[in-house]
Each structure stands twice: as C-alpha cells, then as structure tokens.
PDB file of C-alpha atoms in Angstrom:
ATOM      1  CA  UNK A 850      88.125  17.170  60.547  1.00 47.00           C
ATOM      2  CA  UNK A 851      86.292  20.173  60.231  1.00 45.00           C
ATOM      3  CA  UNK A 852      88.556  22.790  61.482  1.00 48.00           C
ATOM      4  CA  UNK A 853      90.721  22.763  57.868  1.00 52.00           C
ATOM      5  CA  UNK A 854      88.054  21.988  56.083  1.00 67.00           C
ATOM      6  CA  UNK A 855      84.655  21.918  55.873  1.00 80.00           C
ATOM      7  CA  UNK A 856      82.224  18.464  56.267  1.00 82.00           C
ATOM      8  CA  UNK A 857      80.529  19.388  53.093  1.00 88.00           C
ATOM      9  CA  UNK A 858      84.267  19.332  51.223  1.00 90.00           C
ATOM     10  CA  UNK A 859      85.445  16.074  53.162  1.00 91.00           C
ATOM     11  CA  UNK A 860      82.495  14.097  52.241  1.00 93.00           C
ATOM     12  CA  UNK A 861      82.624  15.228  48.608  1.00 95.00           C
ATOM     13  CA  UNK A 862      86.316  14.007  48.884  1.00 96.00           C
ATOM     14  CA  UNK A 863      85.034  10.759  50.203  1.00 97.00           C
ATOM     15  CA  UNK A 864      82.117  10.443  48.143  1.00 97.00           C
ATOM     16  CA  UNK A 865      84.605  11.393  44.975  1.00 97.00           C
ATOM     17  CA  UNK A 866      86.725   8.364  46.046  1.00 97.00           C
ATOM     18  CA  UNK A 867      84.321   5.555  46.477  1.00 97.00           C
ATOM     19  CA  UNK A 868      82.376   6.692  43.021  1.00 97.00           C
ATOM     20  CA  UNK A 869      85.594   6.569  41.324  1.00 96.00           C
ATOM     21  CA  UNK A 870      86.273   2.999  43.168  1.00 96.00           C
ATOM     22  CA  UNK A 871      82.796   2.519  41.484  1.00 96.00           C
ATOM     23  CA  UNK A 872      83.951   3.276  37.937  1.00 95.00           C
ATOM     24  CA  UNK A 873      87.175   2.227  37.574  1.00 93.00           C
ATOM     25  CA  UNK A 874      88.193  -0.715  39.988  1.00 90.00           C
ATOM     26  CA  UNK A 875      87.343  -4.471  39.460  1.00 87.00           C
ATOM     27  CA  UNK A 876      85.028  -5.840  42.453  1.00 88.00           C
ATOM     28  CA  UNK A 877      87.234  -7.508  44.432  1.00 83.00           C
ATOM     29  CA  UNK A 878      89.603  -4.485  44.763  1.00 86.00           C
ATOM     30  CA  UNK A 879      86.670  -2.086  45.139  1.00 91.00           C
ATOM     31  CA  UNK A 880      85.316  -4.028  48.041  1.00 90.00           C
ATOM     32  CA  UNK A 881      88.600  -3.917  49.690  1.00 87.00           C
ATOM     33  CA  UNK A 882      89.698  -0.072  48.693  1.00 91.00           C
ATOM     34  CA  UNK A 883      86.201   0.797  50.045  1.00 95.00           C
ATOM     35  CA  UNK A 884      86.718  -0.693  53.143  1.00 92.00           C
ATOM     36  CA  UNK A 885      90.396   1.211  53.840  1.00 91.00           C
ATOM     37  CA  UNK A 886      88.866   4.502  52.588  1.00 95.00           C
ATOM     38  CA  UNK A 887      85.427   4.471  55.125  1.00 96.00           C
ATOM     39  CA  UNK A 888      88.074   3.012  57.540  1.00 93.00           C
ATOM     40  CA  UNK A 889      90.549   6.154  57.169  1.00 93.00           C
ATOM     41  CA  UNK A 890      87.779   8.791  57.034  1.00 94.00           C
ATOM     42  CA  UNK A 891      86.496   7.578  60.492  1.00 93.00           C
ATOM     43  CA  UNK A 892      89.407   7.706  61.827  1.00 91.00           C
ATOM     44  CA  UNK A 893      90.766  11.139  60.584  1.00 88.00           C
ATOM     45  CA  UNK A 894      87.421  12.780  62.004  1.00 87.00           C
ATOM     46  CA  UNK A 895      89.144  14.423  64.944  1.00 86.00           C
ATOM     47  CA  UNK A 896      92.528  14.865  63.342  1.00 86.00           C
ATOM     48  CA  UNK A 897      94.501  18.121  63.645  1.00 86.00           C
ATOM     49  CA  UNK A 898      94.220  20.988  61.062  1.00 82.00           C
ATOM     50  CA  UNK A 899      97.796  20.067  60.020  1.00 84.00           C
ATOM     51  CA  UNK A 900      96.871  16.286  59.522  1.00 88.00           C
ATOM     52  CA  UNK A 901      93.672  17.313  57.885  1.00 89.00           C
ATOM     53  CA  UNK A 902      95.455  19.308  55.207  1.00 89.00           C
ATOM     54  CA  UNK A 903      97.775  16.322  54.553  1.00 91.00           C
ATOM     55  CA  UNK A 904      95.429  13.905  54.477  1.00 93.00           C
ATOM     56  CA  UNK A 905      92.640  15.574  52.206  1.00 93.00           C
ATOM     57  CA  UNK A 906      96.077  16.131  49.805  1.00 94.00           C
ATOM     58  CA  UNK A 907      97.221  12.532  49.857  1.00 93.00           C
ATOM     59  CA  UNK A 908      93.414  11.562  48.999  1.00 95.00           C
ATOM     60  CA  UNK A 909      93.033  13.683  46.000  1.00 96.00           C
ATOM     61  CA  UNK A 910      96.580  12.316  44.997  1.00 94.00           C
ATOM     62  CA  UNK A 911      95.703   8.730  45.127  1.00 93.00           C
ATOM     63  CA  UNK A 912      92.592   9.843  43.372  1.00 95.00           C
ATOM     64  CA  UNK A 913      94.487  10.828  40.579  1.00 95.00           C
ATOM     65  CA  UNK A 914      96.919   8.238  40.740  1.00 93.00           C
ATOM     66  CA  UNK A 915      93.547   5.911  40.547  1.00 93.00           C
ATOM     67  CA  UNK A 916      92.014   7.458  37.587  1.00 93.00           C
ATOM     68  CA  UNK A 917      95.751   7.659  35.811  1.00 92.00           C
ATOM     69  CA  UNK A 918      95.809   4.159  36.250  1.00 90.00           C
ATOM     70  CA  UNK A 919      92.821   2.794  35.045  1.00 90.00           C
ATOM     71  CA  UNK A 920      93.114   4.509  31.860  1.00 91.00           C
ATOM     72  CA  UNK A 921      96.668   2.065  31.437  1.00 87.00           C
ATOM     73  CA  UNK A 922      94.606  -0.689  32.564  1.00 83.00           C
ATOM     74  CA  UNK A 923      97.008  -1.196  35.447  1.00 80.00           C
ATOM     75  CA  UNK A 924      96.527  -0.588  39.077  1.00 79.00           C
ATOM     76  CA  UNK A 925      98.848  -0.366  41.950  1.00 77.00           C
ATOM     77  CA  UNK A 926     102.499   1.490  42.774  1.00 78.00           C
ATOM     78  CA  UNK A 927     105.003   0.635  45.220  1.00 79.00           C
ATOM     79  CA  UNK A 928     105.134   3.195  48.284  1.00 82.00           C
ATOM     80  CA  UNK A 929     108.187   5.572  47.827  1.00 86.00           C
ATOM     81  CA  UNK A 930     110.617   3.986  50.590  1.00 89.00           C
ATOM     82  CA  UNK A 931     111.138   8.472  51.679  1.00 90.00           C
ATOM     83  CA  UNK A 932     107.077   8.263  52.550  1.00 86.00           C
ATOM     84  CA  UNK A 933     107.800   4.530  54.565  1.00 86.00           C
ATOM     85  CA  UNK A 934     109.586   6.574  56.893  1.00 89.00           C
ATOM     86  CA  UNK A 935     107.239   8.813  57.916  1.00 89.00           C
ATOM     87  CA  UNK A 936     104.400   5.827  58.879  1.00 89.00           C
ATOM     88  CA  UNK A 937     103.951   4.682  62.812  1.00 91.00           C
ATOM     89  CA  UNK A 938     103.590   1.263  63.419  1.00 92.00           C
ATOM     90  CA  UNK A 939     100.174   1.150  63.481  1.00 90.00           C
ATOM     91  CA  UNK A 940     100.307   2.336  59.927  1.00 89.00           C
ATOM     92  CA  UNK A 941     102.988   0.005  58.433  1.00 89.00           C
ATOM     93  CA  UNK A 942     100.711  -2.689  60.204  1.00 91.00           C
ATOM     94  CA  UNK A 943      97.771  -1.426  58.076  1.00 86.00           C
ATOM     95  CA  UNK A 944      99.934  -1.474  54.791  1.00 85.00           C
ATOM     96  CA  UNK A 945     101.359  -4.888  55.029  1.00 88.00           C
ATOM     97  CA  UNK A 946      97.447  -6.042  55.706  1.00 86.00           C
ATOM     98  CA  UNK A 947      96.678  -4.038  52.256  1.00 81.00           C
ATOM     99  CA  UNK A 948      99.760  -5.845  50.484  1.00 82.00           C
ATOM    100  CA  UNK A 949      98.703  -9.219  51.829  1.00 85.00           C
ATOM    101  CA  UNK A 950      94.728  -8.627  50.464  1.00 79.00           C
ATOM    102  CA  UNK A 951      95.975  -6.999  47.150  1.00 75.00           C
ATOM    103  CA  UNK A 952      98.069  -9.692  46.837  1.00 76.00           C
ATOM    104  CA  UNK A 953      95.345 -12.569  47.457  1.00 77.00           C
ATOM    105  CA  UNK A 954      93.116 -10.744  44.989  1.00 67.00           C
ATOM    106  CA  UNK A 955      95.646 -10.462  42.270  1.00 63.00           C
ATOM    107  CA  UNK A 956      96.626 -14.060  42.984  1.00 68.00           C
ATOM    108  CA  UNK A 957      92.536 -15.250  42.613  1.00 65.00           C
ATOM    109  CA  UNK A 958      91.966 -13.334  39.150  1.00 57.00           C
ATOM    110  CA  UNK A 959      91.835 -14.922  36.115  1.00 55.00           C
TER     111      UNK A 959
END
C-alpha cells in the first residue's frame, strides 16, 4: 500500500474511519463497520498503486457519505447497480454478508 501512498496517510485514513465509526454510528453497526474496515485495510496492504488510489478514494467517499448521514439521522445507501459490475465474486460474497448483518441489526433495534 505504500507505493501510492504513504503508511503515515493510510493509517490516518484508517484511523479517520474507525473514529468517525466512534462518533457517529450506533454500537451494533460500529462493531460490524469496524470489523469490514480492519478487514479491507489488511487486505489492501500489498495492492497495486492503481488499486491503492481507488481504494484510499472510495474510503474518504464513504467517509463522507458516513458523516452526511448521521447528520439526517439515517444510515445506509443502496450500491449503484454501474459499481455492482465492477465487484469479483469474492466481493459480491462479502456484500451480501454485509446486507445480511445490517439487516439483522436493523431488524434487533428498537
């Protein structure tokens, strides 16, 4: 990961995301969104300059998205069906786990 960027910017990137997870998200979907996100920076520690790039820009996006969110008091978006395409198996796998949690959680709160 740290041929695009440096390991001081990808752990403030990571460190950025679990604080906001901190702030804004109830428990139950902070335990689970911190899971995915320590899950996705190990794995993207070898990744390509090209899938580096992408990746830290899709992380500062959801980031965003997060915050934006929280301030409505309303959390989660469907996944654009155009960015569905581009995911490998493994991937879609991963999402429809995600779905299935989210939707337990949202199904448990009060």
């Amino acid at each position: 990961m740290t041929t695009a960027f440096s390991k001081q910017q990808m752990l403030n990137l990571y460190r950025t995301v679990l604080q906001l997870h901190r702030r804004v998200l109830p428990q139950e979907m902070r335990e689970l969104g911190d899971k995915y996100v320590r899950s996705e920076f190990k794995a993207h520690k070898t990744a390509k300059i090209g899938q580096v790039k992408e990746f830290a820009r899709q992380w500062k996006e959801y980031a965003y998205t997060i915050d934006l969110q929280a301030q409505k008091g309303q959390f989660g978006k469907d996944l654009d069906p155009k960015k569905q395409s581009f995911l490998n198996d493994d991937q879609r796998e991963n999402l429809k786990r995600l779905e299935q949690e989210a939707r337990k959680i949202g199904e448990q709160a009060p």
